[in-house]
Amino acid sequence: MSMQQRILTALAALEPQHLEVLDESHMHSRGLETHYKAVIVSPVFAGLNAVKRHQKVYGSLGELMGQFHALALHTYTPEEWAEQGAAPDSPTCKGGSKLGH
């Protein structure tokens, strides 16, 4: 199972209405399966600030957190997602390889 699939499986514990995990390792210089972006839409985020939402995500990932370099989190309640409809693009890496999108 790929790291991307393992992250998806772990995040299913948050009962997301929408879940995307993108492998963005190609945008960085640290190798394969190192950088990810997660877009998570879940009612469990209601009433929580960004820090508390991220703590819930980290708690769901548990030991997986130490097995990759970076995870960009975009967390939304269903209402926020309905208003926004999309997560922002990730910036390209500032150092190392200068690969575009």
CSV table of N, CA and C in Angstrom, one decimal:
chain,number,residue,atom,x,y,z
A,1,MET,N,0.9,-1.2,0.0
A,1,MET,CA,0.0,0.0,0.0
A,1,MET,C,0.9,1.2,0.0
A,2,SER,N,0.6,2.2,-0.9
A,2,SER,CA,1.4,3.4,-0.9
A,2,SER,C,1.1,4.3,0.3
A,3,MET,N,2.0,5.2,0.6
A,3,MET,CA,1.9,6.2,1.7
A,3,MET,C,0.6,7.0,1.5
A,4,GLN,N,0.3,7.4,0.2
A,4,GLN,CA,-0.9,8.1,0.0
A,4,GLN,C,-2.1,7.3,0.4
A,5,GLN,N,-2.2,6.0,0.1
A,5,GLN,CA,-3.3,5.2,0.4
A,5,GLN,C,-3.4,5.0,2.0
A,6,ARG,N,-2.2,4.9,2.6
A,6,ARG,CA,-2.2,4.8,4.1
A,6,ARG,C,-2.8,6.0,4.7
A,7,ILE,N,-2.4,7.2,4.2
A,7,ILE,CA,-2.9,8.4,4.7
A,7,ILE,C,-4.4,8.5,4.5
A,8,LEU,N,-4.9,8.2,3.3
A,8,LEU,CA,-6.3,8.2,3.1
A,8,LEU,C,-7.1,7.3,4.0
A,9,THR,N,-6.6,6.1,4.3
A,9,THR,CA,-7.2,5.1,5.2
A,9,THR,C,-7.3,5.7,6.6
A,10,ALA,N,-6.2,6.3,7.1
A,10,ALA,CA,-6.1,6.8,8.4
A,10,ALA,C,-7.1,8.0,8.6
A,11,LEU,N,-7.2,8.8,7.6
A,11,LEU,CA,-8.1,10.0,7.6
A,11,LEU,C,-9.6,9.7,7.5
A,12,ALA,N,-9.9,8.5,7.1
A,12,ALA,CA,-11.3,8.0,7.0
A,12,ALA,C,-11.9,8.0,8.4
A,13,ALA,N,-11.1,8.0,9.5
A,13,ALA,CA,-11.6,8.0,10.8
A,13,ALA,C,-12.3,9.3,11.2
A,14,LEU,N,-12.0,10.4,10.4
A,14,LEU,CA,-12.6,11.7,10.6
A,14,LEU,C,-14.0,11.8,10.0
A,15,GLU,N,-14.4,10.7,9.4
A,15,GLU,CA,-15.7,10.6,8.7
A,15,GLU,C,-15.9,11.8,7.7
A,16,PRO,N,-15.0,11.9,6.8
A,16,PRO,CA,-15.0,13.1,5.9
A,16,PRO,C,-16.2,12.9,4.8
A,17,GLN,N,-16.7,14.1,4.5
A,17,GLN,CA,-17.7,14.1,3.4
A,17,GLN,C,-17.0,14.3,2.1
A,18,HIS,N,-15.7,14.8,2.2
A,18,HIS,CA,-14.9,14.9,1.0
A,18,HIS,C,-13.5,14.7,1.5
A,19,LEU,N,-12.7,14.0,0.8
A,19,LEU,CA,-11.3,13.7,1.2
A,19,LEU,C,-10.4,13.5,0.0
A,20,GLU,N,-9.4,14.3,-0.1
A,20,GLU,CA,-8.4,14.2,-1.2
A,20,GLU,C,-7.0,14.2,-0.5
A,21,VAL,N,-6.2,13.3,-0.9
A,21,VAL,CA,-4.8,13.3,-0.5
A,21,VAL,C,-4.0,13.3,-1.8
A,22,LEU,N,-3.2,14.3,-2.0
A,22,LEU,CA,-2.4,14.5,-3.3
A,22,LEU,C,-1.0,14.3,-2.9
A,23,ASP,N,-0.3,13.5,-3.7
A,23,ASP,CA,1.2,13.3,-3.5
A,23,ASP,C,1.9,14.4,-4.3
A,24,GLU,N,2.5,15.4,-3.6
A,24,GLU,CA,3.1,16.5,-4.2
A,24,GLU,C,4.6,16.4,-4.2
A,25,SER,N,5.1,15.2,-4.0
A,25,SER,CA,6.6,15.0,-3.9
A,25,SER,C,7.3,15.5,-5.1
A,26,HIS,N,6.7,15.4,-6.3
A,26,HIS,CA,7.4,15.8,-7.5
A,26,HIS,C,7.7,17.3,-7.5
A,27,MET,N,7.1,18.1,-6.6
A,27,MET,CA,7.3,19.5,-6.5
A,27,MET,C,8.5,19.9,-5.6
A,28,HIS,N,9.1,18.9,-5.0
A,28,HIS,CA,10.1,19.1,-4.0
A,28,HIS,C,11.3,18.2,-4.3
A,29,SER,N,12.4,18.4,-3.5
A,29,SER,CA,13.6,17.7,-3.8
A,29,SER,C,14.0,16.6,-2.8
A,30,ARG,N,13.1,16.2,-2.0
A,30,ARG,CA,13.4,15.2,-1.0
A,30,ARG,C,13.1,13.8,-1.3
A,31,GLY,N,12.7,13.5,-2.5
A,31,GLY,CA,12.4,12.1,-2.9
A,31,GLY,C,10.9,11.8,-3.1
A,32,LEU,N,10.7,10.5,-3.3
A,32,LEU,CA,9.3,10.1,-3.5
A,32,LEU,C,8.6,9.9,-2.2
A,33,GLU,N,7.2,10.0,-2.2
A,33,GLU,CA,6.4,9.8,-1.1
A,33,GLU,C,6.8,10.6,0.1
A,34,THR,N,7.1,11.9,-0.1
A,34,THR,CA,7.6,12.7,1.0
A,34,THR,C,6.7,13.9,1.3
A,35,HIS,N,6.0,14.4,0.3
A,35,HIS,CA,5.2,15.7,0.5
A,35,HIS,C,3.8,15.4,0.0
A,36,TYR,N,2.8,15.7,0.9
A,36,TYR,CA,1.4,15.5,0.6
A,36,TYR,C,0.6,16.7,0.9
A,37,LYS,N,-0.6,16.8,0.2
A,37,LYS,CA,-1.6,17.8,0.5
A,37,LYS,C,-2.9,17.1,0.8
A,38,ALA,N,-3.5,17.4,1.9
A,38,ALA,CA,-4.8,16.8,2.2
A,38,ALA,C,-5.9,17.8,2.3
A,39,VAL,N,-7.0,17.6,1.6
A,39,VAL,CA,-8.2,18.4,1.7
A,39,VAL,C,-9.2,17.5,2.4
A,40,ILE,N,-9.7,18.0,3.5
A,40,ILE,CA,-10.6,17.2,4.4
A,40,ILE,C,-11.8,18.1,4.7
A,41,VAL,N,-13.0,17.5,4.4
A,41,VAL,CA,-14.2,18.2,4.7
A,41,VAL,C,-15.0,17.3,5.7
A,42,SER,N,-15.1,17.7,6.9
A,42,SER,CA,-15.7,16.9,7.9
A,42,SER,C,-16.5,17.7,8.9
A,43,PRO,N,-17.7,17.2,9.4
A,43,PRO,CA,-18.4,17.9,10.4
A,43,PRO,C,-17.7,17.9,11.7
A,44,VAL,N,-16.7,17.0,11.9
A,44,VAL,CA,-16.0,17.0,13.2
A,44,VAL,C,-15.2,18.3,13.4
A,45,PHE,N,-15.0,19.1,12.3
A,45,PHE,CA,-14.2,20.4,12.4
A,45,PHE,C,-15.1,21.5,12.9
A,46,ALA,N,-16.4,21.3,13.0
A,46,ALA,CA,-17.3,22.4,13.4
A,46,ALA,C,-16.9,23.0,14.8
A,47,GLY,N,-16.8,24.3,14.8
A,47,GLY,CA,-16.5,25.0,16.1
A,47,GLY,C,-15.0,24.9,16.5
A,48,LEU,N,-14.1,24.3,15.7
A,48,LEU,CA,-12.7,24.2,16.0
A,48,LEU,C,-11.9,25.2,15.2
A,49,ASN,N,-10.9,25.8,15.8
A,49,ASN,CA,-10.0,26.7,15.0
A,49,ASN,C,-9.0,25.8,14.3
A,50,ALA,N,-8.2,26.4,13.4
A,50,ALA,CA,-7.2,25.7,12.6
A,50,ALA,C,-6.3,24.7,13.4
A,51,VAL,N,-5.8,25.2,14.5
A,51,VAL,CA,-4.9,24.4,15.3
A,51,VAL,C,-5.6,23.2,15.8
A,52,LYS,N,-6.8,23.3,16.3
A,52,LYS,CA,-7.5,22.1,16.8
A,52,LYS,C,-7.9,21.2,15.7
A,53,ARG,N,-8.2,21.7,14.6
A,53,ARG,CA,-8.5,20.8,13.4
A,53,ARG,C,-7.3,20.0,13.0
A,54,HIS,N,-6.1,20.7,13.0
A,54,HIS,CA,-4.9,20.0,12.6
A,54,HIS,C,-4.5,19.0,13.6
A,55,GLN,N,-4.8,19.3,14.9
A,55,GLN,CA,-4.5,18.3,16.0
A,55,GLN,C,-5.4,17.0,15.8
A,56,LYS,N,-6.6,17.2,15.3
A,56,LYS,CA,-7.5,16.0,15.1
A,56,LYS,C,-6.9,15.2,13.9
A,57,VAL,N,-6.4,15.9,12.9
A,57,VAL,CA,-5.8,15.2,11.7
A,57,VAL,C,-4.6,14.4,12.2
A,58,TYR,N,-3.7,15.1,12.9
A,58,TYR,CA,-2.5,14.5,13.4
A,58,TYR,C,-2.8,13.2,14.3
A,59,GLY,N,-3.8,13.4,15.1
A,59,GLY,CA,-4.2,12.3,16.0
A,59,GLY,C,-4.7,11.1,15.2
A,60,SER,N,-5.4,11.3,14.1
A,60,SER,CA,-5.9,10.3,13.2
A,60,SER,C,-4.7,9.6,12.5
A,61,LEU,N,-3.7,10.4,12.1
A,61,LEU,CA,-2.5,9.8,11.4
A,61,LEU,C,-1.6,9.0,12.3
A,62,GLY,N,-1.5,9.4,13.6
A,62,GLY,CA,-0.7,8.7,14.5
A,62,GLY,C,0.7,8.5,14.0
A,63,GLU,N,1.2,7.3,14.0
A,63,GLU,CA,2.6,6.9,13.7
A,63,GLU,C,2.9,7.3,12.3
A,64,LEU,N,2.0,7.4,11.4
A,64,LEU,CA,2.3,7.8,10.0
A,64,LEU,C,3.0,9.1,9.9
A,65,MET,N,2.7,10.0,10.9
A,65,MET,CA,3.3,11.4,10.8
A,65,MET,C,4.8,11.4,10.7
A,66,GLY,N,5.5,10.4,11.3
A,66,GLY,CA,6.9,10.4,11.2
A,66,GLY,C,7.5,9.7,9.9
A,67,GLN,N,6.6,9.3,9.0
A,67,GLN,CA,7.0,8.6,7.8
A,67,GLN,C,7.0,9.4,6.5
A,68,PHE,N,6.7,10.6,6.6
A,68,PHE,CA,6.8,11.5,5.5
A,68,PHE,C,7.3,12.9,5.9
A,69,HIS,N,7.7,13.7,5.0
A,69,HIS,CA,8.4,15.0,5.4
A,69,HIS,C,7.4,16.1,5.7
A,70,ALA,N,6.3,16.2,4.8
A,70,ALA,CA,5.4,17.4,4.9
A,70,ALA,C,4.0,17.0,4.5
A,71,LEU,N,3.0,17.6,5.2
A,71,LEU,CA,1.6,17.4,4.9
A,71,LEU,C,1.0,18.8,5.0
A,72,ALA,N,0.5,19.3,3.8
A,72,ALA,CA,-0.2,20.6,3.8
A,72,ALA,C,-1.7,20.3,4.1
A,73,LEU,N,-2.3,20.9,5.1
A,73,LEU,CA,-3.6,20.6,5.5
A,73,LEU,C,-4.6,21.7,5.1
A,74,HIS,N,-5.7,21.3,4.5
A,74,HIS,CA,-6.8,22.2,4.2
A,74,HIS,C,-8.0,21.6,4.8
A,75,THR,N,-8.5,22.1,5.9
A,75,THR,CA,-9.6,21.5,6.7
A,75,THR,C,-10.8,22.4,6.6
A,76,TYR,N,-12.0,21.8,6.3
A,76,TYR,CA,-13.2,22.6,6.2
A,76,TYR,C,-14.4,21.8,6.8
A,77,THR,N,-15.3,22.6,7.3
A,77,THR,CA,-16.6,22.0,7.7
A,77,THR,C,-17.4,21.9,6.3
A,78,PRO,N,-18.4,21.1,6.3
A,78,PRO,CA,-19.2,21.0,5.1
A,78,PRO,C,-19.7,22.4,4.6
A,79,GLU,N,-20.1,23.3,5.6
A,79,GLU,CA,-20.6,24.6,5.2
A,79,GLU,C,-19.5,25.4,4.6
A,80,GLU,N,-18.3,25.4,5.2
A,80,GLU,CA,-17.2,26.2,4.6
A,80,GLU,C,-16.9,25.7,3.2
A,81,TRP,N,-16.9,24.4,3.0
A,81,TRP,CA,-16.6,23.8,1.7
A,81,TRP,C,-17.6,24.2,0.7
A,82,ALA,N,-18.9,24.2,1.1
A,82,ALA,CA,-19.9,24.6,0.2
A,82,ALA,C,-19.7,26.1,-0.3
A,83,GLU,N,-19.2,26.9,0.6
A,83,GLU,CA,-18.9,28.3,0.2
A,83,GLU,C,-17.7,28.4,-0.7
A,84,GLN,N,-16.6,27.7,-0.3
A,84,GLN,CA,-15.3,27.8,-1.0
A,84,GLN,C,-15.2,26.9,-2.2
A,85,GLY,N,-15.5,25.6,-2.0
A,85,GLY,CA,-15.6,24.7,-3.1
A,85,GLY,C,-14.2,24.2,-3.6
A,86,ALA,N,-13.1,24.7,-3.1
A,86,ALA,CA,-11.8,24.2,-3.6
A,86,ALA,C,-10.7,24.7,-2.6
A,87,ALA,N,-9.7,23.9,-2.5
A,87,ALA,CA,-8.5,24.3,-1.7
A,87,ALA,C,-7.6,25.1,-2.6
A,88,PRO,N,-6.8,26.0,-1.9
A,88,PRO,CA,-5.8,26.7,-2.7
A,88,PRO,C,-4.7,25.8,-3.2
A,89,ASP,N,-4.1,26.2,-4.3
A,89,ASP,CA,-2.9,25.5,-4.9
A,89,ASP,C,-1.8,25.6,-3.9
A,90,SER,N,-1.0,24.5,-3.9
A,90,SER,CA,0.2,24.5,-3.1
A,90,SER,C,1.3,25.3,-3.8
A,91,PRO,N,2.1,26.1,-3.0
A,91,PRO,CA,3.2,26.8,-3.6
A,91,PRO,C,4.3,25.8,-4.1
A,92,THR,N,5.1,26.2,-5.0
A,92,THR,CA,6.2,25.4,-5.4
A,92,THR,C,7.3,25.5,-4.3
A,93,CYS,N,8.1,24.5,-4.2
A,93,CYS,CA,9.1,24.5,-3.2
A,93,CYS,C,10.1,25.6,-3.4
A,94,LYS,N,10.6,26.2,-2.4
A,94,LYS,CA,11.5,27.3,-2.5
A,94,LYS,C,13.0,26.9,-2.7
A,95,GLY,N,13.3,25.7,-2.4
A,95,GLY,CA,14.7,25.3,-2.6
A,95,GLY,C,14.8,24.0,-3.4
A,96,GLY,N,15.9,23.6,-3.8
A,96,GLY,CA,16.1,22.4,-4.5
A,96,GLY,C,15.5,22.4,-5.9
A,97,SER,N,14.9,21.4,-6.3
A,97,SER,CA,14.3,21.3,-7.7
A,97,SER,C,13.3,22.3,-7.9
A,98,LYS,N,13.3,22.9,-9.1
A,98,LYS,CA,12.3,24.0,-9.4
A,98,LYS,C,11.3,23.5,-10.4
A,99,LEU,N,10.6,22.4,-10.0
A,99,LEU,CA,9.6,21.8,-10.9
A,99,LEU,C,8.3,22.6,-10.8
A,100,GLY,N,7.7,22.9,-12.0
A,100,GLY,CA,6.4,23.6,-12.0
A,100,GLY,C,5.3,22.6,-11.8
A,101,HIS,N,4.1,23.1,-11.9
A,101,HIS,CA,2.9,22.3,-11.7
A,101,HIS,C,2.7,21.3,-12.9
